[in-house]
CSV table of C-alpha atoms in Angstrom, one decimal:
chain,number,residue,atom,x,y,z
A,92,UNK,CA,-6.8,25.5,15.4
A,93,UNK,CA,-5.4,22.4,13.8
A,94,UNK,CA,-6.5,18.8,14.5
A,95,UNK,CA,-4.4,15.8,13.6
A,96,UNK,CA,-6.8,12.9,13.0
A,97,UNK,CA,-5.0,9.6,13.5
A,98,UNK,CA,-6.5,6.6,11.6
A,99,UNK,CA,-7.7,3.5,13.3
A,100,UNK,CA,-4.7,1.0,13.3
A,101,UNK,CA,-6.6,-1.6,11.3
A,102,UNK,CA,-6.8,0.9,8.4
A,103,UNK,CA,-3.1,1.6,8.4
A,104,UNK,CA,-2.1,-2.1,8.0
A,105,UNK,CA,-4.3,-2.7,5.0
A,106,UNK,CA,-3.0,-2.7,1.5
A,107,UNK,CA,-2.2,0.6,-0.1
A,108,UNK,CA,-5.3,0.7,-2.4
A,109,UNK,CA,-7.6,-0.3,0.5
A,110,UNK,CA,-6.0,2.2,2.9
A,111,UNK,CA,-6.3,4.9,0.2
A,112,UNK,CA,-10.0,4.1,-0.2
A,113,UNK,CA,-10.7,4.1,3.5
A,114,UNK,CA,-8.8,7.4,4.1
A,115,UNK,CA,-10.6,9.1,1.2
A,116,UNK,CA,-13.9,8.0,2.5
A,117,UNK,CA,-13.1,9.3,6.0
A,118,UNK,CA,-12.0,12.6,4.6
A,119,UNK,CA,-15.2,12.9,2.6
A,120,UNK,CA,-17.3,12.0,5.7
A,121,UNK,CA,-15.5,14.6,7.8
A,122,UNK,CA,-15.9,17.3,5.1
A,123,UNK,CA,-19.6,16.7,5.0
A,124,UNK,CA,-20.0,16.8,8.7
A,125,UNK,CA,-17.7,19.8,9.4
A,126,UNK,CA,-18.5,22.2,6.6
A,127,UNK,CA,-21.7,23.4,8.4
A,128,UNK,CA,-19.4,24.5,11.3
A,129,UNK,CA,-16.8,26.2,9.1
A,130,UNK,CA,-17.3,26.5,5.3
A,131,UNK,CA,-13.7,27.5,5.0
A,132,UNK,CA,-12.0,24.6,6.8
A,133,UNK,CA,-9.1,22.7,5.3
A,134,UNK,CA,-8.9,18.9,5.2
A,135,UNK,CA,-5.7,17.3,4.0
A,136,UNK,CA,-5.3,13.5,3.6
A,137,UNK,CA,-2.0,11.8,4.3
A,138,UNK,CA,-1.2,8.1,4.4
A,139,UNK,CA,-1.5,7.6,8.2
A,140,UNK,CA,-3.6,10.6,9.2
A,141,UNK,CA,-5.9,13.4,8.2
A,142,UNK,CA,-5.3,17.1,9.1
A,143,UNK,CA,-8.3,19.3,9.8
A,144,UNK,CA,-7.7,23.0,10.2
A,145,UNK,CA,-10.1,25.8,11.1
A,146,UNK,CA,-9.3,29.5,11.3
A,147,UNK,CA,-12.1,30.0,13.8
A,148,UNK,CA,-11.4,30.6,17.5
A,149,UNK,CA,-15.0,30.5,18.5
A,150,UNK,CA,-15.2,28.1,21.5
A,151,UNK,CA,-18.6,26.8,20.3
A,152,UNK,CA,-17.2,26.0,16.8
A,153,UNK,CA,-14.1,24.3,18.2
A,154,UNK,CA,-16.3,22.3,20.6
A,155,UNK,CA,-18.4,21.3,17.6
A,156,UNK,CA,-15.3,20.1,15.8
A,157,UNK,CA,-14.3,18.0,18.7
A,158,UNK,CA,-17.8,16.5,19.0
A,159,UNK,CA,-17.8,15.5,15.3
A,160,UNK,CA,-14.3,14.1,15.3
A,161,UNK,CA,-14.7,12.1,18.5
A,162,UNK,CA,-17.9,10.5,17.2
A,163,UNK,CA,-17.0,9.7,13.6
A,164,UNK,CA,-16.1,6.0,12.9
A,165,UNK,CA,-12.6,5.3,11.6
A,166,UNK,CA,-10.6,7.5,14.0
A,167,UNK,CA,-8.3,6.2,16.7
A,168,UNK,CA,-7.7,9.5,18.3
A,169,UNK,CA,-7.5,13.2,17.6
A,170,UNK,CA,-4.7,15.5,18.6
A,171,UNK,CA,-5.4,19.2,19.0
A,172,UNK,CA,-2.1,20.9,18.2
A,173,UNK,CA,-0.5,24.3,18.0
A,174,UNK,CA,1.7,24.6,14.8
A,175,UNK,CA,4.9,26.6,14.6
A,176,UNK,CA,7.7,26.8,12.0
A,177,UNK,CA,10.8,24.8,13.1
A,178,UNK,CA,13.8,27.0,14.2
A,179,UNK,CA,15.9,25.0,16.5
A,180,UNK,CA,15.6,22.8,19.7
A,181,UNK,CA,15.8,25.8,22.0
A,182,UNK,CA,12.9,27.5,20.1
A,183,UNK,CA,10.9,24.3,20.5
A,184,UNK,CA,11.4,24.6,24.3
A,185,UNK,CA,10.3,28.2,24.3
A,186,UNK,CA,7.2,27.5,22.3
A,187,UNK,CA,6.3,24.5,24.5
A,188,UNK,CA,6.8,26.6,27.7
A,189,UNK,CA,4.6,29.3,26.4
A,190,UNK,CA,1.9,26.9,25.2
A,191,UNK,CA,1.5,24.5,28.1
A,192,UNK,CA,3.9,25.7,30.9
A,193,UNK,CA,1.0,26.9,33.1
A,194,UNK,CA,-0.7,23.5,32.9
A,195,UNK,CA,2.3,21.8,34.5
A,196,UNK,CA,2.2,23.7,37.8
A,197,UNK,CA,2.3,21.2,40.7
A,198,UNK,CA,2.3,18.2,38.4
A,199,UNK,CA,4.9,15.7,37.4
A,200,UNK,CA,5.6,15.4,33.6
A,201,UNK,CA,7.5,13.7,30.9
A,202,UNK,CA,8.3,14.9,27.4
A,203,UNK,CA,7.7,12.6,24.4
A,204,UNK,CA,8.8,13.6,20.9
A,205,UNK,CA,8.0,12.1,17.5
A,206,UNK,CA,10.1,13.2,14.5
A,207,UNK,CA,9.6,12.8,10.8
A,208,UNK,CA,12.2,14.1,8.3
A,209,UNK,CA,15.9,14.9,8.3
A,210,UNK,CA,17.2,17.1,11.1
A,211,UNK,CA,20.4,17.7,13.0
A,212,UNK,CA,18.9,16.4,16.2
A,213,UNK,CA,17.0,13.3,17.2
A,214,UNK,CA,13.8,12.7,19.2
A,215,UNK,CA,15.7,11.9,22.4
A,216,UNK,CA,17.6,15.1,22.3
A,217,UNK,CA,14.4,17.1,22.0
A,218,UNK,CA,12.9,15.3,24.9
A,219,UNK,CA,15.9,15.9,27.1
A,220,UNK,CA,16.3,19.6,26.2
A,221,UNK,CA,12.7,20.5,26.5
A,222,UNK,CA,12.1,18.4,29.6
A,223,UNK,CA,15.2,19.9,31.3
A,224,UNK,CA,14.1,23.4,30.4
A,225,UNK,CA,10.6,22.9,31.6
A,226,UNK,CA,11.9,21.4,34.8
A,227,UNK,CA,14.0,24.5,35.5
A,228,UNK,CA,11.6,27.2,34.4
A,229,UNK,CA,8.1,25.9,35.4
A,230,UNK,CA,6.9,25.3,38.9
A,231,UNK,CA,6.1,21.6,38.3
A,232,UNK,CA,6.5,18.6,40.5
A,233,UNK,CA,9.4,17.4,38.5
A,234,UNK,CA,10.1,14.9,35.7
A,235,UNK,CA,8.7,11.4,36.1
A,236,UNK,CA,9.7,9.1,33.3
A,237,UNK,CA,7.4,6.2,34.4
A,238,UNK,CA,4.2,7.5,35.9
A,239,UNK,CA,3.8,11.2,35.1
A,240,UNK,CA,0.7,13.3,35.7
A,241,UNK,CA,1.1,14.9,32.3
A,242,UNK,CA,2.7,13.7,29.1
A,243,UNK,CA,4.0,16.6,27.0
A,244,UNK,CA,3.8,15.5,23.4
A,245,UNK,CA,5.8,17.2,20.6
A,246,UNK,CA,5.9,16.2,16.9
A,247,UNK,CA,8.5,17.5,14.5
A,248,UNK,CA,7.5,16.9,10.9
A,249,UNK,CA,9.9,18.3,8.3
A,250,UNK,CA,10.1,22.0,8.9
A,251,UNK,CA,7.1,22.3,11.3
A,252,UNK,CA,6.7,21.7,15.0
A,253,UNK,CA,3.4,20.6,16.5
A,254,UNK,CA,2.8,20.9,20.2
A,255,UNK,CA,-0.1,18.9,21.5
A,256,UNK,CA,-2.7,20.9,23.3
A,257,UNK,CA,-4.8,17.9,24.1
A,258,UNK,CA,-5.5,14.4,22.9
A,259,UNK,CA,-9.1,13.1,22.4
A,260,UNK,CA,-10.0,9.5,22.0
A,261,UNK,CA,-12.0,8.5,18.9
A,262,UNK,CA,-14.4,5.7,18.2
A,263,UNK,CA,-12.1,3.4,16.2
A,264,UNK,CA,-13.7,1.2,13.6
A,265,UNK,CA,-13.9,1.9,9.9
A,266,UNK,CA,-15.2,5.0,8.1
A,267,UNK,CA,-18.9,4.8,7.4
A,268,UNK,CA,-19.5,3.7,3.8
A,269,UNK,CA,-16.4,1.5,3.4
A,270,UNK,CA,-18.4,-1.6,4.3
A,271,UNK,CA,-21.7,-2.9,2.8
A,272,UNK,CA,-24.9,-1.5,4.2
A,273,UNK,CA,-27.1,-3.5,6.7
A,274,UNK,CA,-30.7,-3.3,8.0
A,275,UNK,CA,-30.9,-3.2,11.8
A,276,UNK,CA,-34.0,-4.5,13.6
A,277,UNK,CA,-34.5,-1.9,16.2
A,278,UNK,CA,-36.9,-1.9,19.1
A,279,UNK,CA,-35.4,1.0,21.1
A,280,UNK,CA,-34.1,-1.1,24.0
A,281,UNK,CA,-30.6,-1.5,25.2
A,282,UNK,CA,-29.7,-4.4,22.9
A,283,UNK,CA,-30.9,-3.2,19.5
A,284,UNK,CA,-29.5,0.3,19.9
A,285,UNK,CA,-26.1,-0.9,21.0
A,286,UNK,CA,-25.9,-3.5,18.1
A,287,UNK,CA,-26.9,-0.7,15.7
A,288,UNK,CA,-24.1,1.5,17.0
A,289,UNK,CA,-21.6,-1.3,16.7
A,290,UNK,CA,-22.4,-1.8,13.0
A,291,UNK,CA,-22.2,1.9,12.3
A,292,UNK,CA,-18.8,2.0,14.2
A,293,UNK,CA,-17.6,-0.8,11.9
A,294,UNK,CA,-18.3,1.2,8.8
A,295,UNK,CA,-21.7,-0.2,7.8
A,296,UNK,CA,-24.3,2.2,6.7
A,297,UNK,CA,-27.1,1.1,9.0
A,298,UNK,CA,-30.8,1.4,8.0
A,299,UNK,CA,-33.4,1.0,10.8
A,300,UNK,CA,-36.4,-1.4,10.6
A,301,UNK,CA,-39.0,-1.1,13.3
A,302,UNK,CA,-41.9,-3.5,13.8
A,303,UNK,CA,-44.8,-1.6,15.2
A,304,UNK,CA,-46.8,-4.0,17.4
A,305,UNK,CA,-49.5,-1.4,18.2
A,306,UNK,CA,-48.0,1.3,20.3
A,307,UNK,CA,-47.8,4.9,19.0
A,308,UNK,CA,-45.7,5.9,22.0
A,309,UNK,CA,-43.3,3.1,21.2
A,310,UNK,CA,-43.0,4.2,17.6
A,311,UNK,CA,-42.1,7.8,18.6
A,312,UNK,CA,-39.6,6.5,21.1
A,313,UNK,CA,-37.9,4.3,18.5
A,314,UNK,CA,-37.8,7.1,16.0
A,315,UNK,CA,-36.1,9.4,18.4
A,316,UNK,CA,-33.4,6.9,19.4
A,317,UNK,CA,-32.8,6.0,15.7
A,318,UNK,CA,-32.4,9.8,15.0
A,319,UNK,CA,-30.1,10.2,17.9
A,320,UNK,CA,-27.8,7.3,16.7
A,321,UNK,CA,-27.8,8.6,13.2
A,322,UNK,CA,-27.2,12.2,14.0
A,323,UNK,CA,-24.3,11.4,16.4
A,324,UNK,CA,-22.5,8.5,14.7
A,325,UNK,CA,-23.8,8.2,11.1
A,326,UNK,CA,-25.0,11.6,9.7
A,327,UNK,CA,-22.4,11.5,6.9
A,328,UNK,CA,-24.7,9.0,5.1
A,329,UNK,CA,-28.4,9.1,4.6
A,330,UNK,CA,-30.3,6.0,5.6
A,331,UNK,CA,-33.9,4.8,5.8
A,332,UNK,CA,-36.2,4.3,8.7
A,333,UNK,CA,-38.7,1.6,7.9
A,334,UNK,CA,-41.8,1.0,10.0
A,335,UNK,CA,-43.6,-2.3,9.4
A,336,UNK,CA,-47.2,-2.5,10.9
A,337,UNK,CA,-47.2,-5.7,12.8
A,338,UNK,CA,-50.4,-5.5,14.8
A,339,UNK,CA,-52.4,-7.8,12.6
A,340,UNK,CA,-49.4,-10.3,12.5
A,341,UNK,CA,-49.4,-10.4,16.3
A,342,UNK,CA,-53.2,-10.9,16.3
A,343,UNK,CA,-52.9,-13.8,13.9
A,344,UNK,CA,-50.2,-15.4,16.1
A,345,UNK,CA,-52.3,-15.0,19.2
A,346,UNK,CA,-55.3,-16.5,17.5
A,347,UNK,CA,-53.7,-19.5,15.8
A,348,UNK,CA,-50.4,-20.4,17.4
A,349,UNK,CA,-49.8,-22.5,20.5
A,350,UNK,CA,-48.8,-20.4,23.4
A,351,UNK,CA,-45.3,-21.9,24.0
A,352,UNK,CA,-44.3,-21.4,20.3
A,353,UNK,CA,-45.5,-17.8,19.9
A,354,UNK,CA,-42.2,-16.1,20.7
A,355,UNK,CA,-40.1,-18.1,18.2
A,356,UNK,CA,-42.8,-17.8,15.5
A,357,UNK,CA,-43.0,-14.0,16.0
A,358,UNK,CA,-39.2,-13.7,15.5
A,359,UNK,CA,-39.5,-15.8,12.3
A,360,UNK,CA,-42.2,-13.5,11.0
A,361,UNK,CA,-40.0,-10.5,11.7
A,362,UNK,CA,-37.0,-12.1,9.9
A,363,UNK,CA,-39.2,-12.9,6.9
A,364,UNK,CA,-40.4,-9.3,6.8
A,365,UNK,CA,-36.9,-7.8,7.4
A,366,UNK,CA,-35.5,-9.9,4.6
A,367,UNK,CA,-38.0,-8.4,2.2
A,368,UNK,CA,-37.1,-4.9,3.5
A,369,UNK,CA,-33.4,-5.7,2.9
A,370,UNK,CA,-34.1,-6.9,-0.6
A,371,UNK,CA,-36.1,-3.7,-1.3
A,372,UNK,CA,-33.1,-1.6,-0.1
A,373,UNK,CA,-30.6,-3.9,-1.9
A,374,UNK,CA,-28.9,-4.8,1.4
A,375,UNK,CA,-27.4,-8.2,2.0
A,376,UNK,CA,-27.4,-8.5,5.8
A,377,UNK,CA,-29.7,-8.0,8.8
A,378,UNK,CA,-28.6,-7.0,12.3
A,379,UNK,CA,-30.3,-8.0,15.6
A,380,UNK,CA,-29.5,-7.3,19.2
A,381,UNK,CA,-29.8,-10.9,20.3
A,382,UNK,CA,-27.4,-12.5,22.9
A,383,UNK,CA,-27.2,-16.2,23.7
A,384,UNK,CA,-29.7,-17.2,26.3
A,385,UNK,CA,-30.6,-13.7,27.4
A,386,UNK,CA,-34.3,-14.6,26.9
A,387,UNK,CA,-36.1,-17.8,26.0
A,388,UNK,CA,-36.2,-17.2,22.2
A,389,UNK,CA,-32.4,-16.7,22.2
A,390,UNK,CA,-31.2,-20.2,23.0
A,391,UNK,CA,-28.9,-21.6,20.3
A,392,UNK,CA,-31.6,-24.1,19.3
A,393,UNK,CA,-34.3,-21.4,18.9
A,394,UNK,CA,-32.0,-19.0,17.0
A,395,UNK,CA,-31.2,-21.8,14.6
A,396,UNK,CA,-34.9,-22.5,14.0
A,397,UNK,CA,-35.6,-18.7,13.6
A,398,UNK,CA,-32.8,-18.3,11.1
A,399,UNK,CA,-34.2,-21.1,8.9
A,400,UNK,CA,-36.8,-18.8,7.4
A,401,UNK,CA,-34.3,-16.6,5.5
A,402,UNK,CA,-31.2,-16.9,3.3
A,403,UNK,CA,-30.2,-13.3,4.3
A,404,UNK,CA,-27.1,-13.1,6.5
A,405,UNK,CA,-28.1,-12.3,10.1
A,406,UNK,CA,-25.4,-10.5,12.1
A,407,UNK,CA,-25.6,-10.5,15.9
A,408,UNK,CA,-22.9,-8.2,17.3
A,409,UNK,CA,-23.9,-8.9,20.9
A,410,UNK,CA,-24.2,-12.7,20.7
A,411,UNK,CA,-21.7,-13.4,23.5
A,412,UNK,CA,-22.1,-10.1,25.4
A,413,UNK,CA,-23.3,-9.9,29.1
A,414,UNK,CA,-26.3,-7.7,29.8
A,415,UNK,CA,-24.3,-5.5,32.1
A,416,UNK,CA,-21.7,-5.0,29.4
A,417,UNK,CA,-24.4,-4.0,27.0
A,418,UNK,CA,-25.9,-1.5,29.5
A,419,UNK,CA,-22.4,0.0,30.0
A,420,UNK,CA,-22.0,0.5,26.3
A,421,UNK,CA,-25.4,2.1,26.1
A,422,UNK,CA,-24.4,4.5,28.9
A,423,UNK,CA,-21.2,5.4,27.1
A,424,UNK,CA,-22.9,6.1,23.7
A,425,UNK,CA,-25.8,8.0,25.3
A,426,UNK,CA,-28.7,5.6,24.7
A,427,UNK,CA,-29.1,4.2,28.2
A,428,UNK,CA,-31.7,6.9,29.1
A,429,UNK,CA,-33.6,6.2,25.9
A,430,UNK,CA,-33.9,2.5,26.8
A,431,UNK,CA,-34.8,3.2,30.4
A,432,UNK,CA,-37.6,5.5,29.3
A,433,UNK,CA,-38.8,3.6,26.2
A,434,UNK,CA,-42.5,2.9,26.2
A,435,UNK,CA,-43.0,-0.7,25.1
A,436,UNK,CA,-45.9,-2.7,23.7
A,437,UNK,CA,-45.7,-6.4,24.5
A,438,UNK,CA,-47.6,-8.2,21.8
A,439,UNK,CA,-46.7,-11.8,22.6
A,440,UNK,CA,-46.1,-13.2,26.0
A,441,UNK,CA,-45.8,-16.9,26.4
A,442,UNK,CA,-46.6,-18.6,29.8
A,443,UNK,CA,-44.0,-21.4,29.3
A,444,UNK,CA,-42.0,-20.4,26.2
A,445,UNK,CA,-40.1,-23.2,24.5
A,446,UNK,CA,-36.3,-23.1,24.7
A,447,UNK,CA,-35.8,-25.9,22.3
A,448,UNK,CA,-38.0,-25.3,19.3
A,449,UNK,CA,-38.4,-28.2,16.9
A,450,UNK,CA,-38.6,-27.3,13.2
A,451,UNK,CA,-41.4,-29.8,12.5
A,452,UNK,CA,-43.6,-28.5,15.4
A,453,UNK,CA,-42.9,-24.9,14.3
A,454,UNK,CA,-43.9,-25.8,10.8
A,455,UNK,CA,-47.1,-27.4,12.0
A,456,UNK,CA,-48.0,-24.3,14.0
A,457,UNK,CA,-47.2,-21.9,11.1
A,458,UNK,CA,-49.6,-24.0,8.9
A,459,UNK,CA,-52.4,-22.4,10.9
A,460,UNK,CA,-51.1,-18.9,10.2
A,461,UNK,CA,-52.6,-16.9,7.3
A,462,UNK,CA,-49.5,-15.6,5.5
A,463,UNK,CA,-51.6,-13.1,3.6
A,464,UNK,CA,-51.6,-11.1,6.8
A,465,UNK,CA,-47.8,-11.0,6.8
A,466,UNK,CA,-47.7,-10.1,3.1
A,467,UNK,CA,-50.1,-7.2,3.8
A,468,UNK,CA,-47.8,-5.9,6.6
A,469,UNK,CA,-44.8,-6.1,4.3
A,470,UNK,CA,-46.6,-4.3,1.5
A,471,UNK,CA,-47.7,-1.6,4.0
A,472,UNK,CA,-44.2,-0.9,5.3
A,473,UNK,CA,-43.4,2.8,5.4
A,474,UNK,CA,-39.9,3.8,4.0
A,475,UNK,CA,-38.7,7.3,4.8
A,476,UNK,CA,-35.3,9.0,4.9
A,477,UNK,CA,-34.4,9.3,8.5
A,478,UNK,CA,-33.7,13.0,8.3
A,479,UNK,CA,-37.3,13.5,7.2
A,480,UNK,CA,-39.0,11.7,10.1
A,481,UNK,CA,-40.0,15.0,11.7
A,482,UNK,CA,-41.5,16.3,8.4
A,483,UNK,CA,-43.5,13.1,8.1
A,484,UNK,CA,-45.1,13.6,11.6
A,485,UNK,CA,-45.7,17.3,10.7
A,486,UNK,CA,-47.9,16.2,7.9
A,487,UNK,CA,-50.1,14.4,10.5
A,488,UNK,CA,-50.3,17.3,13.0
A,489,UNK,CA,-49.6,20.9,12.0
A,490,UNK,CA,-47.1,22.6,14.2
A,491,UNK,CA,-46.1,26.3,14.1
A,492,UNK,CA,-42.4,27.0,13.9
A,493,UNK,CA,-41.2,30.4,14.9
A,494,UNK,CA,-37.7,32.1,14.7
A,495,UNK,CA,-38.2,34.2,17.8
A,496,UNK,CA,-39.8,33.3,21.2
A,497,UNK,CA,-43.4,34.4,21.8
A,498,UNK,CA,-43.9,36.8,24.8
A,499,UNK,CA,-44.3,34.8,28.0
A,500,UNK,CA,-43.7,31.5,26.3
A,501,UNK,CA,-41.5,28.9,28.0
A,502,UNK,CA,-38.6,27.6,25.8
A,503,UNK,CA,-38.2,23.8,26.4
A,504,UNK,CA,-34.7,22.6,25.5
A,505,UNK,CA,-35.3,19.0,24.5
A,506,UNK,CA,-31.7,18.1,23.6
A,507,UNK,CA,-29.7,15.3,25.0
A,508,UNK,CA,-28.0,16.4,28.3
A,509,UNK,CA,-24.5,16.0,26.7
A,510,UNK,CA,-25.5,18.6,24.1
A,511,UNK,CA,-27.0,21.0,26.7
A,512,UNK,CA,-23.7,20.8,28.7
A,513,UNK,CA,-21.6,21.5,25.7
A,514,UNK,CA,-23.7,24.4,24.4
A,515,UNK,CA,-26.3,25.7,27.0
A,516,UNK,CA,-29.3,27.6,25.6
A,517,UNK,CA,-29.2,31.1,27.1
A,518,UNK,CA,-32.0,33.6,26.4
A,519,UNK,CA,-32.3,36.8,28.3
A,520,UNK,CA,-35.9,37.4,27.4
A,521,UNK,CA,-37.5,34.0,27.9
A,522,UNK,CA,-37.7,31.3,30.5
A,523,UNK,CA,-35.8,28.1,29.6
A,524,UNK,CA,-36.6,24.7,30.9
A,525,UNK,CA,-34.5,21.6,30.1
A,526,UNK,CA,-36.5,18.4,29.6
A,527,UNK,CA,-34.7,15.7,27.5
A,528,UNK,CA,-36.8,14.5,24.6
A,529,UNK,CA,-36.9,10.9,25.9
A,530,UNK,CA,-38.7,12.2,29.1
A,531,UNK,CA,-40.9,14.8,27.4
A,532,UNK,CA,-43.8,12.4,26.7
A,533,UNK,CA,-44.1,11.5,30.4
A,534,UNK,CA,-43.5,14.9,31.9
A,535,UNK,CA,-45.4,17.3,29.5
A,536,UNK,CA,-48.8,16.7,31.0
A,537,UNK,CA,-47.4,17.8,34.4
A,538,UNK,CA,-46.5,21.2,33.2
A,539,UNK,CA,-48.7,24.3,33.6
A,540,UNK,CA,-51.0,24.0,30.7
A,541,UNK,CA,-52.1,27.6,30.8
A,542,UNK,CA,-48.7,28.5,29.3
A,543,UNK,CA,-47.3,28.2,25.8
A,544,UNK,CA,-44.3,25.9,25.3
A,545,UNK,CA,-41.8,26.2,22.4
A,546,UNK,CA,-39.6,23.2,21.9
A,547,UNK,CA,-36.0,23.7,20.9
A,548,UNK,CA,-33.1,21.5,19.6
A,549,UNK,CA,-30.0,22.3,17.5
A,550,UNK,CA,-31.2,20.9,14.2
A,551,UNK,CA,-34.9,21.3,14.7
A,552,UNK,CA,-35.6,17.6,14.1
A,553,UNK,CA,-36.3,16.3,17.6
A,554,UNK,CA,-38.3,19.5,18.5
A,555,UNK,CA,-40.6,19.2,15.5
A,556,UNK,CA,-41.0,15.4,16.0
A,557,UNK,CA,-42.2,15.8,19.6
A,558,UNK,CA,-44.2,19.0,19.0
A,559,UNK,CA,-46.2,17.2,16.3
A,560,UNK,CA,-46.8,14.2,18.6
A,561,UNK,CA,-47.9,16.4,21.4
A,562,UNK,CA,-50.3,18.3,19.2
A,563,UNK,CA,-51.6,15.0,17.9
A,564,UNK,CA,-52.3,14.0,21.5
A,565,UNK,CA,-54.5,17.1,22.0
A,566,UNK,CA,-52.0,19.7,23.4
A,567,UNK,CA,-52.6,22.9,21.6
A,568,UNK,CA,-50.1,25.0,23.6
A,569,UNK,CA,-47.0,23.6,21.8
A,570,UNK,CA,-44.9,25.3,19.1
A,571,UNK,CA,-41.3,25.0,17.9
A,572,UNK,CA,-38.6,27.5,18.5
A,573,UNK,CA,-36.3,27.5,15.5
A,574,UNK,CA,-33.8,30.4,15.5
A,575,UNK,CA,-32.9,31.5,12.0
């Protein structure tokens, strides 16, 4: 199967050196992501597209190709095509009828042709001939030039003919790695996950910085959503997950800061710490999920006062977004369920939070704060490669990983529902239950604890992360199912 990867239009209009750089980066990203699916694939870079070809006809492999291509930044759309040598216009019609004729039954259609090269016919002649032939020889609802049910797409390029089997929309944006890296302040809710996705889509390698306010469940939840985002949209580039212990910082604020000013000051402390994290990673920008006036700390006046503590650029992709729009994007990218099930720890809740913070009053309140507490939190920050998160948790709680199911064990498929739909786990010898990993922490205690449960996911990351956490909680009937 051959896939024609069409570049995002903003890439095509750039200067030749920049376009070359962007297409090369996209090609390298695709090669890294697709090689595990087919070590023998071919990737060819052209000025306005990239051609990806696999000799495999395995439906699972092809579905994997589509999943990768549709979730890789820098791609406008992907065209799955059938390739034939060019003979003549009549042969184009015959190949088109054979390839897609059955799909036109009972439907109106139109033929569109794009042509590159020198030929003794033009695109309109191909459209008329093929369209007329299909209209005569296929039981369709006829030709409709303006509002067809199906658009039949043909591309003639030099001495080859491509008949489009289907067209898949891409993410758009820029290839990951073409824009400078950023550090995203992630809490696991709707806003921070969507803003992280948006910077990844725009080509920025996005590190994750989590401020742990005291909740172990919250930390595990944020790890899993960060892993999900990285695996689905950014796995071509390794990034860091940084966890900053902020319990003592919250305690210091609660003890020494006036109630109405606590929210703004907590955000200032986070920006100070995040700026140090960014410097450690040699990154020049921070990302937050703040939107104007969504909560009291996000008025323009408060954001201005918050930003005064750092010279690091703060990006806010959602600054003018409505909450419903943010939730809709979260649903589209697959993070809505994470946010809805995210355990949270509210460290600072003001009774009457200020909406117009005054720099001099904030400074007076911070004079009562022991900044040595913040410095200790920054020094204690844990930096880890995001693909090693599960291994880190395994060092805390030992979990047995087995390549074959144990007798009478229940296999728990913890993958995201989209992955389960694409590639269901079918085992003839074992019972399989499906519990998405973002629901596992709340549902596991309700299961029959007399049985052994083996957690499964495609890459073994989520399953190991959650198995170790369950063992740490005292559940001894948990293992990992990791087929070789």
